Coordinates of C-alpha atoms in Angstrom, one line a residue:
Chain N
X48 CA 58.7 -0.1 -23.9
X49 CA 58.9 1.6 -27.2
X50 CA 62.3 2.5 -28.5
X51 CA 63.6 5.0 -31.1
X52 CA 66.9 4.4 -32.8
X53 CA 69.0 7.3 -34.3
X54 CA 72.5 7.3 -35.7
X55 CA 75.0 8.8 -33.3
X56 CA 76.4 11.1 -35.9
X57 CA 75.8 12.4 -39.4
X58 CA 78.1 14.5 -41.4
X59 CA 77.2 16.7 -44.4
X60 CA 79.2 19.0 -46.7
X61 CA 78.2 22.7 -46.6
X62 CA 75.4 23.3 -49.0
X63 CA 74.5 19.7 -49.3
X64 CA 71.5 17.6 -48.0
X65 CA 71.6 15.9 -44.6
X66 CA 69.3 13.1 -43.7
X67 CA 68.8 11.9 -40.1
X68 CA 66.8 8.8 -39.5
X69 CA 64.7 7.6 -36.6
X70 CA 63.8 4.0 -36.4
X71 CA 61.0 2.4 -34.5
X72 CA 58.5 -0.4 -34.8
X73 CA 55.7 0.7 -37.1
X74 CA 56.7 4.3 -36.4
X75 CA 54.8 5.3 -39.6
X76 CA 51.6 4.9 -37.6
X77 CA 52.7 7.5 -35.0
X78 CA 53.2 11.2 -34.9
X79 CA 56.9 12.0 -35.0
X80 CA 58.4 15.3 -33.8
X81 CA 62.0 16.6 -34.3
X82 CA 64.0 18.9 -32.1
X83 CA 67.2 20.8 -32.7
X84 CA 69.5 21.4 -29.7
X85 CA 72.6 23.6 -29.8
X86 CA 75.2 23.5 -27.0
X87 CA 74.0 25.1 -23.8
X88 CA 70.5 25.8 -25.2
X89 CA 67.1 24.2 -24.7
X90 CA 65.8 22.1 -27.6
X91 CA 63.8 23.8 -30.3
X92 CA 60.9 22.1 -32.2
X93 CA 61.8 22.0 -35.9
X94 CA 59.2 19.5 -37.3
X95 CA 55.9 18.3 -35.8
X96 CA 53.5 15.6 -36.8
X97 CA 56.0 14.0 -39.2
X98 CA 56.4 16.8 -41.7
X99 CA 55.0 20.2 -40.4
X100 CA 57.3 23.2 -39.8
X101 CA 56.5 25.5 -36.9
X102 CA 56.5 29.2 -37.7
X103 CA 60.1 30.5 -38.1
X104 CA 61.7 27.3 -39.1
X105 CA 63.3 27.5 -42.6
X106 CA 61.8 25.6 -45.5
X107 CA 65.1 23.8 -45.7
X108 CA 63.9 21.5 -42.9
X109 CA 61.5 18.8 -43.9
X110 CA 60.3 15.5 -42.5
X111 CA 58.8 12.2 -43.6
X112 CA 57.6 9.1 -41.9
X113 CA 56.7 5.7 -43.2
X114 CA 57.0 2.1 -42.2
X115 CA 59.6 1.7 -39.5
X116 CA 61.6 4.9 -40.3
X117 CA 61.1 8.6 -39.9
X118 CA 63.5 11.0 -41.6
X119 CA 64.5 14.6 -41.0
X120 CA 66.0 16.2 -44.1
X121 CA 68.0 19.4 -44.0
X122 CA 68.6 20.8 -47.4
X123 CA 71.4 23.3 -48.3
X124 CA 73.0 22.6 -45.0
X125 CA 74.6 25.6 -43.2
X126 CA 77.1 25.9 -40.5
X127 CA 74.4 27.1 -38.2
X128 CA 72.6 23.8 -38.6
X129 CA 75.3 22.0 -36.6
X130 CA 73.5 20.7 -33.5
X131 CA 72.1 17.6 -31.9
X132 CA 68.8 16.4 -33.3
X133 CA 66.2 14.3 -31.5
X134 CA 63.1 12.5 -32.7
X135 CA 60.2 12.0 -30.4
X136 CA 56.9 10.2 -30.5
X137 CA 53.9 10.3 -28.2
X138 CA 50.7 8.4 -28.2
X139 CA 48.5 6.7 -25.6
X140 CA 50.4 3.4 -25.9
X141 CA 54.0 4.7 -25.7
X142 CA 53.6 7.9 -23.6
X143 CA 56.5 10.1 -24.7
X144 CA 59.7 8.7 -26.0
X145 CA 62.9 10.4 -27.3
X146 CA 65.5 8.9 -29.6
X147 CA 69.1 8.9 -28.5
X148 CA 70.0 11.9 -30.5
X149 CA 72.1 12.5 -33.6
X150 CA 75.0 15.0 -33.8
X151 CA 75.0 16.8 -37.1
X152 CA 78.4 18.0 -38.3
X153 CA 78.6 20.4 -41.3
X154 CA 81.9 20.1 -43.0
Chain E
X260 CA 54.1 35.4 -25.6
X261 CA 54.4 31.8 -24.3
X262 CA 57.1 31.3 -21.6
X263 CA 58.0 28.5 -19.2
X264 CA 60.5 28.8 -16.4
X265 CA 61.8 26.1 -14.1
X266 CA 62.8 26.7 -10.5
X267 CA 64.1 24.6 -7.7
X268 CA 67.2 23.7 -5.8
X269 CA 70.6 23.7 -7.6
X270 CA 72.0 21.0 -5.2
X271 CA 70.3 18.1 -3.5
X272 CA 71.8 15.4 -1.3
X273 CA 71.4 11.7 -2.1
X274 CA 68.2 10.2 -0.8
X275 CA 66.5 13.6 -0.6
X276 CA 63.4 14.5 -2.5
X277 CA 63.6 17.0 -5.4
X278 CA 60.8 19.5 -6.0
X279 CA 60.8 21.5 -9.2
X280 CA 58.3 24.1 -10.2
X281 CA 57.5 25.2 -13.8
X282 CA 55.8 28.6 -14.0
X283 CA 54.1 29.3 -17.3
X284 CA 52.7 32.4 -18.9
X285 CA 51.1 33.2 -22.2
X286 CA 48.7 30.2 -22.0
X287 CA 46.4 28.7 -19.4
X288 CA 46.9 25.3 -17.7
X289 CA 43.1 24.9 -18.0
X290 CA 43.2 25.1 -21.8
X291 CA 41.8 21.8 -23.0
X292 CA 44.3 21.6 -25.8
X293 CA 47.4 22.0 -23.6
X294 CA 49.6 20.0 -21.3
X295 CA 53.1 20.3 -19.7
X296 CA 55.9 17.8 -19.8
X297 CA 59.0 17.4 -17.7
X298 CA 62.2 16.3 -19.5
X299 CA 65.7 15.9 -18.2
X300 CA 69.2 15.7 -19.8
X301 CA 72.2 14.4 -17.9
X302 CA 75.4 16.3 -18.9
X303 CA 76.5 15.2 -22.4
X304 CA 73.6 12.7 -22.7
X305 CA 70.3 12.4 -24.4
X306 CA 66.9 13.9 -23.5
X307 CA 64.8 11.7 -21.3
X308 CA 61.0 12.3 -20.8
X309 CA 59.8 12.1 -17.2
X310 CA 56.2 13.0 -16.9
X311 CA 53.3 15.0 -18.3
X312 CA 50.0 16.4 -17.1
X313 CA 47.0 17.7 -19.1
X314 CA 44.4 20.2 -18.3
X315 CA 41.9 17.5 -17.2
X316 CA 44.5 16.4 -14.7
X317 CA 45.4 13.3 -16.7
X318 CA 49.0 12.3 -15.9
X319 CA 51.5 9.9 -17.3
X320 CA 55.0 8.9 -16.1
X321 CA 58.1 7.3 -17.4
X322 CA 57.9 3.6 -16.8
X323 CA 61.4 3.4 -15.4
X324 CA 60.9 6.3 -12.9
X325 CA 57.2 6.0 -12.2
X326 CA 57.6 4.9 -8.6
X327 CA 59.7 8.0 -7.8
X328 CA 57.8 10.7 -9.6
X329 CA 54.7 12.8 -8.9
X330 CA 53.4 15.6 -11.1
X331 CA 50.7 18.1 -10.2
X332 CA 49.5 21.5 -11.2
X333 CA 48.0 24.6 -9.7
X334 CA 46.1 26.3 -12.4
X335 CA 45.5 29.4 -10.4
X336 CA 49.2 29.9 -10.0
X337 CA 50.0 28.8 -13.5
X338 CA 52.4 26.2 -12.1
X339 CA 53.3 22.6 -12.7
X340 CA 55.2 20.8 -9.9
X341 CA 57.4 17.7 -10.3
X342 CA 58.7 15.8 -7.3
X343 CA 61.3 13.0 -7.5
X344 CA 62.1 11.0 -4.4
X345 CA 65.2 9.2 -3.4
X346 CA 67.6 11.3 -5.5
X347 CA 70.9 9.7 -6.6
X348 CA 74.0 11.2 -8.2
X349 CA 72.9 9.6 -11.5
X350 CA 69.9 12.0 -11.4
X351 CA 72.2 14.9 -11.9
X352 CA 70.8 16.6 -15.0
X353 CA 69.3 19.7 -16.5
X354 CA 65.6 19.5 -16.0
X355 CA 63.3 21.1 -18.5
X356 CA 59.6 21.8 -18.6
X357 CA 57.8 22.2 -22.0
X358 CA 54.4 22.8 -23.3
X359 CA 52.4 20.2 -25.2
X360 CA 49.9 21.5 -27.7
X361 CA 47.2 19.4 -29.3
X362 CA 47.2 21.5 -32.5
X363 CA 50.8 20.4 -33.2
X364 CA 50.2 16.7 -32.3
X365 CA 51.2 17.2 -28.7
X366 CA 54.7 18.1 -29.7
X367 CA 56.8 20.2 -27.2
X368 CA 56.5 23.5 -28.9
X369 CA 57.8 25.8 -26.1
X370 CA 60.5 24.9 -23.6
X371 CA 61.9 26.5 -20.5
X372 CA 65.6 27.4 -20.3
X373 CA 66.2 24.4 -18.0
X374 CA 67.6 24.2 -14.5
X375 CA 70.7 22.2 -13.6
X376 CA 70.3 20.0 -10.6
X377 CA 73.3 18.4 -9.0
X378 CA 73.0 15.4 -6.6
X379 CA 75.9 15.3 -4.3
X380 CA 76.7 14.9 -0.6

């Protein structure tokens, strides 16, 4: 089965740029989505199809995907960005798969 | 306004069958570009995809749980139902349903609030 690997935690200084990676075999050939989950809340879609932002998601959130790694980038990190972040892929060969999640801490 | 809401028992006993219902509004389950997924999250752990169903009744299941899961839909009631047999304490989790939209690469663009299911005797 297809697996997605994320770092358990990432720390970023307030106002700096955070990068959260998602590794998978030839993930660059798949559509990658990213979700933000704050404690006690349902996940929220922040990036779809590698690099697209849903309505209402700040431009500070961006994504890229190539080779074996997809990356979620959060620019000018704010305290409110502290959350767990999950990558996800879906296609006919993998069905739906989530990464293990990354806890983002803003220092 | 798109909404999804999960409903079902809060507590189930080991070996029992869990039945969860996702009631949707703001979109139709007959929309060719839409589907609904079920996802669960044990306390303090990661998200785990369980199953999804599309408007044409195409279904897909998690490989590890396939033998225990059944997903179905009632378009007239705007409901998607998930059953999971032979429940075990390790199945204790918050269960979410979410919409899949073709226009966003079948990402999960709207989620329900989730429902916590505890498995205990």
